[in-house]
Coordinates of C-alpha atoms in Angstrom, one line a residue:
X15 CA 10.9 104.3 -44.1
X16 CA 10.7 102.2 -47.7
X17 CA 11.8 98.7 -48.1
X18 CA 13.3 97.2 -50.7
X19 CA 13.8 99.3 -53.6
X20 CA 10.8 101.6 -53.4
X21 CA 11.8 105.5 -53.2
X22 CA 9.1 108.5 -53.4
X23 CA 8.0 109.8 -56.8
X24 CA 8.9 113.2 -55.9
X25 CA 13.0 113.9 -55.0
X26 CA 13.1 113.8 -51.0
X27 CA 15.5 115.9 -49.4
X28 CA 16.3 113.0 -47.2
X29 CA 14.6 109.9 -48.1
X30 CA 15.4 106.1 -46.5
X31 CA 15.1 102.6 -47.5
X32 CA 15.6 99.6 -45.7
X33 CA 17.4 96.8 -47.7
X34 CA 17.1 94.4 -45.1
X35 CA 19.4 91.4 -45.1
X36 CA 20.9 91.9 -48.7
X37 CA 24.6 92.3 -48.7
X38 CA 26.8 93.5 -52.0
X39 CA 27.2 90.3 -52.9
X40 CA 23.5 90.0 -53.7
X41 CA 22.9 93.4 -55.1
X42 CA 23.0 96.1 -52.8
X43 CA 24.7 98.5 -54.6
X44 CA 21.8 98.4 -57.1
X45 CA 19.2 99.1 -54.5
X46 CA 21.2 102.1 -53.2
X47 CA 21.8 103.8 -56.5
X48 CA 18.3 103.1 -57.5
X49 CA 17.1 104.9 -54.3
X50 CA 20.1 107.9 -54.8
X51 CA 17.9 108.8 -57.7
X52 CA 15.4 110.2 -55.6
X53 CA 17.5 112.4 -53.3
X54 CA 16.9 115.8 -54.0
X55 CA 19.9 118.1 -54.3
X56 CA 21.5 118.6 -50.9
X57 CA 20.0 116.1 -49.2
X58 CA 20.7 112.5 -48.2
X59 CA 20.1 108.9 -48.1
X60 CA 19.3 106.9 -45.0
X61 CA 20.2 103.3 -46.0
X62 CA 19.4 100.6 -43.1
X63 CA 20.7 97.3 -43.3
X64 CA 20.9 94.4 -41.0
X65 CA 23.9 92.0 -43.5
X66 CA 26.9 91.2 -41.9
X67 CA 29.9 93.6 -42.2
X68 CA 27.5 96.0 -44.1
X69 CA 29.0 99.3 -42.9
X70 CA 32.4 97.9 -44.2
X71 CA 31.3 97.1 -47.7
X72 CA 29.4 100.0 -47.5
X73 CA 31.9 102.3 -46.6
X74 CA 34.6 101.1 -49.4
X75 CA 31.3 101.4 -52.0
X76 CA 31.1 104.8 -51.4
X77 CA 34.7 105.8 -51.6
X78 CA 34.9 104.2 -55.2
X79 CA 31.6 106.2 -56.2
X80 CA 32.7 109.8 -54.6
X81 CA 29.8 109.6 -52.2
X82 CA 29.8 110.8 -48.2
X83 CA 29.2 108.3 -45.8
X84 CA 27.9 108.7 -42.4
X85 CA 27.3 105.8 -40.1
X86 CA 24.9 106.2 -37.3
X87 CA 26.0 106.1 -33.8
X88 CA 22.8 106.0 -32.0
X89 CA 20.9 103.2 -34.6
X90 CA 23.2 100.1 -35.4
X91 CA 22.6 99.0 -39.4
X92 CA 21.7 102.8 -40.3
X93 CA 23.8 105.3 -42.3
X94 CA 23.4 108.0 -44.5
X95 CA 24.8 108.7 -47.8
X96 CA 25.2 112.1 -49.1
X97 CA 25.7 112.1 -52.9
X98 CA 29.0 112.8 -54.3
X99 CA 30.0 114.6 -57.9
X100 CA 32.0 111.5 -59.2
X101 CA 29.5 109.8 -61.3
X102 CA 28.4 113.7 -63.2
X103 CA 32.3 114.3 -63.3
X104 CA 32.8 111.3 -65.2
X105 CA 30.5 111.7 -67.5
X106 CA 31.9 115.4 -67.9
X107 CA 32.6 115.6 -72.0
X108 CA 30.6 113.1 -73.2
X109 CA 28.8 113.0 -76.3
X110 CA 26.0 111.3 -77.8
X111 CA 26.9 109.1 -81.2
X112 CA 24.8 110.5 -83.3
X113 CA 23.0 113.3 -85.1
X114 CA 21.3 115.8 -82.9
X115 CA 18.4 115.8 -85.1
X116 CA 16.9 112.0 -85.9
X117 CA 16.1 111.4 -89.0
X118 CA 13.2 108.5 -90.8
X119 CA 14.3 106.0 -92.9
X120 CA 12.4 104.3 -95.4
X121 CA 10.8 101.9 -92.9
X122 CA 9.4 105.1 -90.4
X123 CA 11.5 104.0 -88.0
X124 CA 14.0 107.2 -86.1
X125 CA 17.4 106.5 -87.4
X126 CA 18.9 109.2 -84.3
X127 CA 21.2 109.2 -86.0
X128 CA 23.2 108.8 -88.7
X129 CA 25.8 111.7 -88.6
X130 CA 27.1 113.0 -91.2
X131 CA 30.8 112.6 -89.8
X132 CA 31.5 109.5 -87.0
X133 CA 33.8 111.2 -84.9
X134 CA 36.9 109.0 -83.7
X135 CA 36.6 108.8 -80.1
X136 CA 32.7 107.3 -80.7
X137 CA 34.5 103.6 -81.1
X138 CA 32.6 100.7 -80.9
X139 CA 29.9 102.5 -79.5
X140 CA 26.7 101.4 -80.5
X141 CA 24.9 104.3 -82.4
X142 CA 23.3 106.9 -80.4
X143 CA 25.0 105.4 -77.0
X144 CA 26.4 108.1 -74.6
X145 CA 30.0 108.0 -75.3
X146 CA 32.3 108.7 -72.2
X147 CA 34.9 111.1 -72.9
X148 CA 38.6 110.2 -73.3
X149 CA 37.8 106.9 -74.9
X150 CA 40.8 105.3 -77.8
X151 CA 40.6 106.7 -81.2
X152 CA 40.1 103.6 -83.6
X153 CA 41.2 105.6 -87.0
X154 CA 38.5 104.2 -89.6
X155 CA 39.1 105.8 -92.7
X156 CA 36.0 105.4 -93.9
X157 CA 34.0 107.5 -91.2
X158 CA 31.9 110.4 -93.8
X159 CA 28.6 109.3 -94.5
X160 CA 28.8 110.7 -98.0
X161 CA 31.4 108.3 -98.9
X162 CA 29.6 105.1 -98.0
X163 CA 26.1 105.4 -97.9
X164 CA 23.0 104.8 -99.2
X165 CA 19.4 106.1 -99.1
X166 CA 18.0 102.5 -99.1
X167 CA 21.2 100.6 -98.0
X168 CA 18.2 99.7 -94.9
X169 CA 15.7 98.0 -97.1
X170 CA 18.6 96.5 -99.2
X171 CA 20.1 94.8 -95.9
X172 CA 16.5 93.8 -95.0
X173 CA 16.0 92.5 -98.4
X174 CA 19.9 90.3 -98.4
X175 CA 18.7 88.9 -95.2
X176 CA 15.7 87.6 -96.3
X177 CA 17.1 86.4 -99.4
X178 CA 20.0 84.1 -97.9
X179 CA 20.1 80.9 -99.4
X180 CA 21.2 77.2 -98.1
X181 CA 22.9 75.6 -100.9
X182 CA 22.6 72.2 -99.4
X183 CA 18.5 73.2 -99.8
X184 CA 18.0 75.7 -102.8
X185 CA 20.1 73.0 -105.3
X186 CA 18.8 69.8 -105.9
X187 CA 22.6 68.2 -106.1
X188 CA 21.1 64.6 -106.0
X189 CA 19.3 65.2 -109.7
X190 CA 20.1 62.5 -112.2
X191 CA 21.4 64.0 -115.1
X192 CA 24.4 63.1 -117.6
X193 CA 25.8 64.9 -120.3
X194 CA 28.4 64.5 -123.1
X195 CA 32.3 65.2 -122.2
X196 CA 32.5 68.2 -123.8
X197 CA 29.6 69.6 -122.7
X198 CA 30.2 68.9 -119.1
X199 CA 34.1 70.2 -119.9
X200 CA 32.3 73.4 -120.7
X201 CA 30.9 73.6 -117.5
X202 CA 33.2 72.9 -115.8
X203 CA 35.6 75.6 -117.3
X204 CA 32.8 78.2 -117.1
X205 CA 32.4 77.3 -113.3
X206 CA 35.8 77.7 -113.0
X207 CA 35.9 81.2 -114.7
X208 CA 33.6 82.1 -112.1
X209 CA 35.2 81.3 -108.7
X210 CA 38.3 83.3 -109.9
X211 CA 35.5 86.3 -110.5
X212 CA 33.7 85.9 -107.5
X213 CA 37.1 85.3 -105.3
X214 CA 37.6 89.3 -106.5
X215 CA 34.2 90.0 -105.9
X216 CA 34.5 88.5 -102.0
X217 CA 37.6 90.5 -100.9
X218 CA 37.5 93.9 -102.5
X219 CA 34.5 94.5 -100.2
X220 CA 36.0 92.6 -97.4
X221 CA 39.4 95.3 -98.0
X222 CA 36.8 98.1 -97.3
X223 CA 34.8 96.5 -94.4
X224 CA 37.1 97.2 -91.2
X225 CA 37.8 100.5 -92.8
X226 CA 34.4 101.7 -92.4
X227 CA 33.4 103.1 -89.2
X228 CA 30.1 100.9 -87.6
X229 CA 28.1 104.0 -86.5
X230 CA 27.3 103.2 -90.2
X231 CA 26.0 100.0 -89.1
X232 CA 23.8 99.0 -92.1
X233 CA 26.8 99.7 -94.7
X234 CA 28.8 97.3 -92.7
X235 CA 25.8 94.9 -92.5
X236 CA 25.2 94.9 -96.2
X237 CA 28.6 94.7 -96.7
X238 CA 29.3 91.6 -94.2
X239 CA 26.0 90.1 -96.2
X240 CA 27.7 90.8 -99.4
X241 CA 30.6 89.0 -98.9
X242 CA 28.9 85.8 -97.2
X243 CA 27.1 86.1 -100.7
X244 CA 30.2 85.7 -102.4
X245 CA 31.4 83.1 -100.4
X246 CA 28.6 80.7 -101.0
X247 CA 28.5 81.3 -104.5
X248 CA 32.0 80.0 -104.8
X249 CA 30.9 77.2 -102.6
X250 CA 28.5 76.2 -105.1
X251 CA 30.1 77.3 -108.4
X252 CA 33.2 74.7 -106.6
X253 CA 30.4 71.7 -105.8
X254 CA 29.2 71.8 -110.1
X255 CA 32.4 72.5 -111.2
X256 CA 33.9 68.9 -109.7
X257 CA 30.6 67.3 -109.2
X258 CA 31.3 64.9 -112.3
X259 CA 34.8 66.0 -112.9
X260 CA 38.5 65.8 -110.8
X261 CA 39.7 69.3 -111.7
X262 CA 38.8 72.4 -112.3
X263 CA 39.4 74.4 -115.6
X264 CA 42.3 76.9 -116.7
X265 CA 42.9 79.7 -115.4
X266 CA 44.9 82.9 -117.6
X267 CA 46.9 85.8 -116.8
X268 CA 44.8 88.2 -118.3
X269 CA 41.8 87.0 -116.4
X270 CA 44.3 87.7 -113.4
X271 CA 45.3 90.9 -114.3
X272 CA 41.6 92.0 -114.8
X273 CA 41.1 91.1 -111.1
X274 CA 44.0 93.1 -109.9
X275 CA 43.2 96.2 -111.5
X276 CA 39.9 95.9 -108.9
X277 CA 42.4 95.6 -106.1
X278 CA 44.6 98.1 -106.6
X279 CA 41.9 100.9 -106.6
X280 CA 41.9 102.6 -102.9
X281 CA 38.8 104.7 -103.4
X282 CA 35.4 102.6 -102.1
X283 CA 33.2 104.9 -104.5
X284 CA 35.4 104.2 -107.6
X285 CA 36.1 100.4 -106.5
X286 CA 32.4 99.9 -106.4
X287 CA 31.7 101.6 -109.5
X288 CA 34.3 99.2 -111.4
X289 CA 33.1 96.1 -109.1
X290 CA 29.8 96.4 -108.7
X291 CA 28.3 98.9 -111.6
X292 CA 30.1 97.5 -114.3
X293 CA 31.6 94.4 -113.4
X294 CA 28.9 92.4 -111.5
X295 CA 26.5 94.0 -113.8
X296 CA 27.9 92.5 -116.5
X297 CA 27.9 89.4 -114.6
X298 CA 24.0 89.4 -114.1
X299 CA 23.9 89.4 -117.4
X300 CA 26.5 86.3 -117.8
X301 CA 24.6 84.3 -114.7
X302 CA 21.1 84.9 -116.7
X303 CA 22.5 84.0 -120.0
X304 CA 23.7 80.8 -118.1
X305 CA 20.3 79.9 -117.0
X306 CA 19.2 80.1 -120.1
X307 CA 21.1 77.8 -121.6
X308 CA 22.4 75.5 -119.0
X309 CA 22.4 72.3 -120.0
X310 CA 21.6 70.7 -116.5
X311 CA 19.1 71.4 -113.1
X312 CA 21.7 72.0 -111.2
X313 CA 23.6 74.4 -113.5
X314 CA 20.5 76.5 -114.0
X315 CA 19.4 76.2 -110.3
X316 CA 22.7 77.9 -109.6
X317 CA 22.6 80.8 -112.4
X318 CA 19.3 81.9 -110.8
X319 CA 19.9 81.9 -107.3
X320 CA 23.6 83.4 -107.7
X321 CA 22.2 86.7 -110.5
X322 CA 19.8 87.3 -107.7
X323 CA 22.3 88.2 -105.3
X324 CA 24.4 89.7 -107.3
X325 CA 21.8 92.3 -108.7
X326 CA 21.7 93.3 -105.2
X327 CA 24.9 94.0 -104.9
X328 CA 24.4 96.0 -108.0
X329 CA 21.7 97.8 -106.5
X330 CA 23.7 98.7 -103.7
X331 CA 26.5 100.1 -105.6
X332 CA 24.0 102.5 -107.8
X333 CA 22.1 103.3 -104.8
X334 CA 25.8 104.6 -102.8
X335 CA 27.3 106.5 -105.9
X336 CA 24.0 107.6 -106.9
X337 CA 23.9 109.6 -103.4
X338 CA 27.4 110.4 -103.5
X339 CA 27.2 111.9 -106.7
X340 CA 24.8 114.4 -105.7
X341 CA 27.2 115.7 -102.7
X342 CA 30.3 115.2 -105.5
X343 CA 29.6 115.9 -109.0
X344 CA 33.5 115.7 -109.3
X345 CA 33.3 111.9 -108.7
X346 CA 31.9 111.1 -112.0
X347 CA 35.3 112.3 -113.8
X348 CA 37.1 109.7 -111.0
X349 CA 35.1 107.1 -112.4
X350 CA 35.8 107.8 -116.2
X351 CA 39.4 108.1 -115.4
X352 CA 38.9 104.6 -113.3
X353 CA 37.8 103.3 -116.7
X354 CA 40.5 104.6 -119.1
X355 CA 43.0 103.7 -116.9
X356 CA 41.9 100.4 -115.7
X357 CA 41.5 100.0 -119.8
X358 CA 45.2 101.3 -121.0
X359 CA 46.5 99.0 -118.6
X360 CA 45.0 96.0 -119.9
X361 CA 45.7 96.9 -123.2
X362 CA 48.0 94.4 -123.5
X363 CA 46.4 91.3 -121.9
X364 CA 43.5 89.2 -124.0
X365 CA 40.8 89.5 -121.8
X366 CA 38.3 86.8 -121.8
X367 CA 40.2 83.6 -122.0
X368 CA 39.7 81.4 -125.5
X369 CA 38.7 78.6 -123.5
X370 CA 35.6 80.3 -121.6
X371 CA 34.5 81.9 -124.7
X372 CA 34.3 78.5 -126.2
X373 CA 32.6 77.4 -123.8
X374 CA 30.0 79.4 -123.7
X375 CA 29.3 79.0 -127.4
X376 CA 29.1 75.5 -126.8
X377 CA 26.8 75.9 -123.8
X378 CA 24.3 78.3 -125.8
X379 CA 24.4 76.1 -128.8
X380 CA 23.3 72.8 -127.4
X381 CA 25.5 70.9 -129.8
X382 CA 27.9 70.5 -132.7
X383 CA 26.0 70.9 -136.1
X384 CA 27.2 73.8 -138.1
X385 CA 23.7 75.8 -137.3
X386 CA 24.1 75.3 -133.7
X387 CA 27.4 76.2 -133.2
X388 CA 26.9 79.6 -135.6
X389 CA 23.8 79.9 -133.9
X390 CA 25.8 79.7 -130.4
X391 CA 28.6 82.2 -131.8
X392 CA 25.7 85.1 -132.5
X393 CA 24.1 84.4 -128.9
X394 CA 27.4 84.9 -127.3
X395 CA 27.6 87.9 -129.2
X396 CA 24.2 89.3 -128.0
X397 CA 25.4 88.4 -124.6
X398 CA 28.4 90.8 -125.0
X399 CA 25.7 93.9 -126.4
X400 CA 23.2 93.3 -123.7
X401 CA 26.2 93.3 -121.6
X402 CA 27.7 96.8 -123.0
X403 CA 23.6 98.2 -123.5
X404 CA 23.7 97.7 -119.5
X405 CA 26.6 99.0 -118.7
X406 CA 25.5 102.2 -120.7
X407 CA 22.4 102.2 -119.0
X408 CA 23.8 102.1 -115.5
X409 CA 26.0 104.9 -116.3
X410 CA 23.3 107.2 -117.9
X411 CA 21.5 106.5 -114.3
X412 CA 24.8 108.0 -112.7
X413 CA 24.7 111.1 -114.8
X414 CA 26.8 110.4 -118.0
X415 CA 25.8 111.6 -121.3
X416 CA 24.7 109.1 -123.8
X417 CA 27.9 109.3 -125.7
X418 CA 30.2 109.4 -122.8
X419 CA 28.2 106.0 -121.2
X420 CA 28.8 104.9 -124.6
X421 CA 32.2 105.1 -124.4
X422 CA 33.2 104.2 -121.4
X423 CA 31.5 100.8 -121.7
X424 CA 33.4 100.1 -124.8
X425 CA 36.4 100.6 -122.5
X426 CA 35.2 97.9 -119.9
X427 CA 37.6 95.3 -119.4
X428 CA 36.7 92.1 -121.9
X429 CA 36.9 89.6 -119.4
X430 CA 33.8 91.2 -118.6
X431 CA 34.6 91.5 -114.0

């Protein structure tokens, strides 16, 4: 006979343990279905115990778990189990979530894995968990790999996690610095400019997030990291925008009507192309010019850290339509239709506010002499060609002829999100 919870290596037709004092309060069941294990088919388990009321517990145990039960009448404490079909019958169906080949990512670790299509019933499940049959469908409409994912959306969600940032830590807020009215004023509407971008740039992704089904776990990781991103950015474009000042800057209807185009499209692939391709593209190219010629620490401190992120997300969204494209070559005429019609119906709007684009000629002159403000003017207006040469380049990347890229990046919305 074994004790405790030792059973032979090799299947017994009839093997035994003795579980001595230890009840199914403390664990019993555990011991027995460890020791089941090595019952061989057809045989039986001799289970001896000397816990009070054992055969009583025992008895309703087995019931729930479609096993015989036999106590014996000539040794008091002993009784054998015979194994039932309950625990095979329930697990009759089930499926594992996941591809039945794994595949490598980029790190060489198995991704078992990713399927091509998550089915419904899989849930919550974790991927590659045995999924009981019979489980609730949860309806995510975003459950075909094609239409969310990217080859390196692994390394990209390694890379956002070791990139996070604490404001209180990266920006030295406590930095002496003053500067004249106007110039702060600038800033100040600039910042504000900003939050109302990166307020779009939070909850489009966060739209698409519960839509996407988790056995595409590092989308939704990426994803969750993206919006976090966005989120502390306006944290911090908030804290310099009143850190000398009261209020905030102006806000315009066309700047609002830019945004909304973003949030009317229903189509992740063509949001992120608008969002993330064009828009914070462009915006990279804003937050560097804004380093540049910040005329503060604190200011510049915050250009850098917030165009790092933000290229990411950049990356992320080439990286998905890059691989969708090659499954859909009928996306890319989605995308320019995006454009023309995201365009014709801001045709009627100014764009980019007077009051930012002021600023921002201020900021990148340094002051008010005629040179410096002319000299501000043409760097504002090598910020909107490195803007439109990136936008073009992006889109050549994604397949566009030269002339088409050109085109459609003329077509981007002037209030440059």
């Amino acid at each position: 006979m074994l004790r405790g919870s030792t059973t032979r290596r090799v299947p017994s037709l009839n093997p035994s343990i003795d579980i001595d004092d230890v009840g199914f309060e403390r664990g019993a069941h555990l011991l027995i279905k460890h020791a089941l294990r090595g019952v061989a088919p057809g045989g039986r388990l001799g289970v001896s115990s000397r816990a009070p009321d054992f055969g009583v517990h025992l008895l309703g145990w087995c019931r729930a778990q479609g096993h015989r039960l036999e106590l014996s009448a000539q040794t008091p404490g002993l009784a054998w189990i015979t194994p039932g079909d309950a625990h095979a019958n329930r697990w009759h169906g089930a499926e594992r979530a996941g591809a039945d080949t794994p595949s490598s990512s980029q790190s060489g670790v198995a991704a078992l894995d990713v399927a091509d299509h998550a089915a419904p019933a899989w849930g919550l499940a974790a991927r590659g968990a045995l999924v009981e049959a019979g489980g609730p469908d949860f309806g995510f409409a975003l459950a075909a790999k094609r239409a969310i994912w990217a080859d390196d959306v692994a390394h990209l969600y390694a890379q956002a996690q070791a990139q996070q940032w604490n404001p209180d830590d990266a920006i030295e807020w406590t930095e002496p610095f003053e500067l004249p009215d106007e110039v702060e004023d600038a800033v100040v509407q600039v910042m504000t400019y900003l939050i109302e971008n990166e307020n779009a740039a939070l909850l489009v992704p966060a739209r698409f997030l519960g839509q996407v089904h988790p056995h595409f776990r590092e989308v939704t990781q990426l994803l969750a990291i993206q919006i976090a991103d966005e989120a502390r950015h306006v944290e911090v474009f908030t804290r310099r925008a009143l850190l000398k000042r009261p209020h905030m800057g102006v806000s315009t209807v066309g700047g609002q009507a830019s945004l909304k185009t973003l949030f009317d499209e229903s189509e992740f692939a063509v949001a992120s192309f608008l969002l993330s391709v064009l828009g914070e593209g462009t915006f990279v190219s804003l937050l560097r010019f804004l380093q540049d010629h910040a005329p503060d620490p604190v200011t510049r401190q915050i250009a850098r850290l917030t165009a790092r992120d933000e290229a990411r997300h950049v990356a992320f969204g080439m990286a998905h339509l890059e691989y969708q494209l090659r499954r859909d070559p009928e996306l890319r005429g989605r995308l320019a239709l995006a454009v023309e019609s995201r365009y014709d119906t801001l045709a009627q709007t100014s764009g980019l506010n007077e009051e930012v684009f002021d600023a921002l000629v201020l900021l990148a002159a340094g002051g008010w002499s005629i040179r410096q403000i002319a000299s501000g003017f043409d760097k504002v207006q090598g910020l909107k060609e490195d803007m439109a040469s990136g936008r073009q380049m992006r889109m050549k990347r994604l397949g566009f002829e030269q002339d088409e890229a050109r085109r459609l990046a003329a077509l981007h919305t002037r209030n440059f999100m």
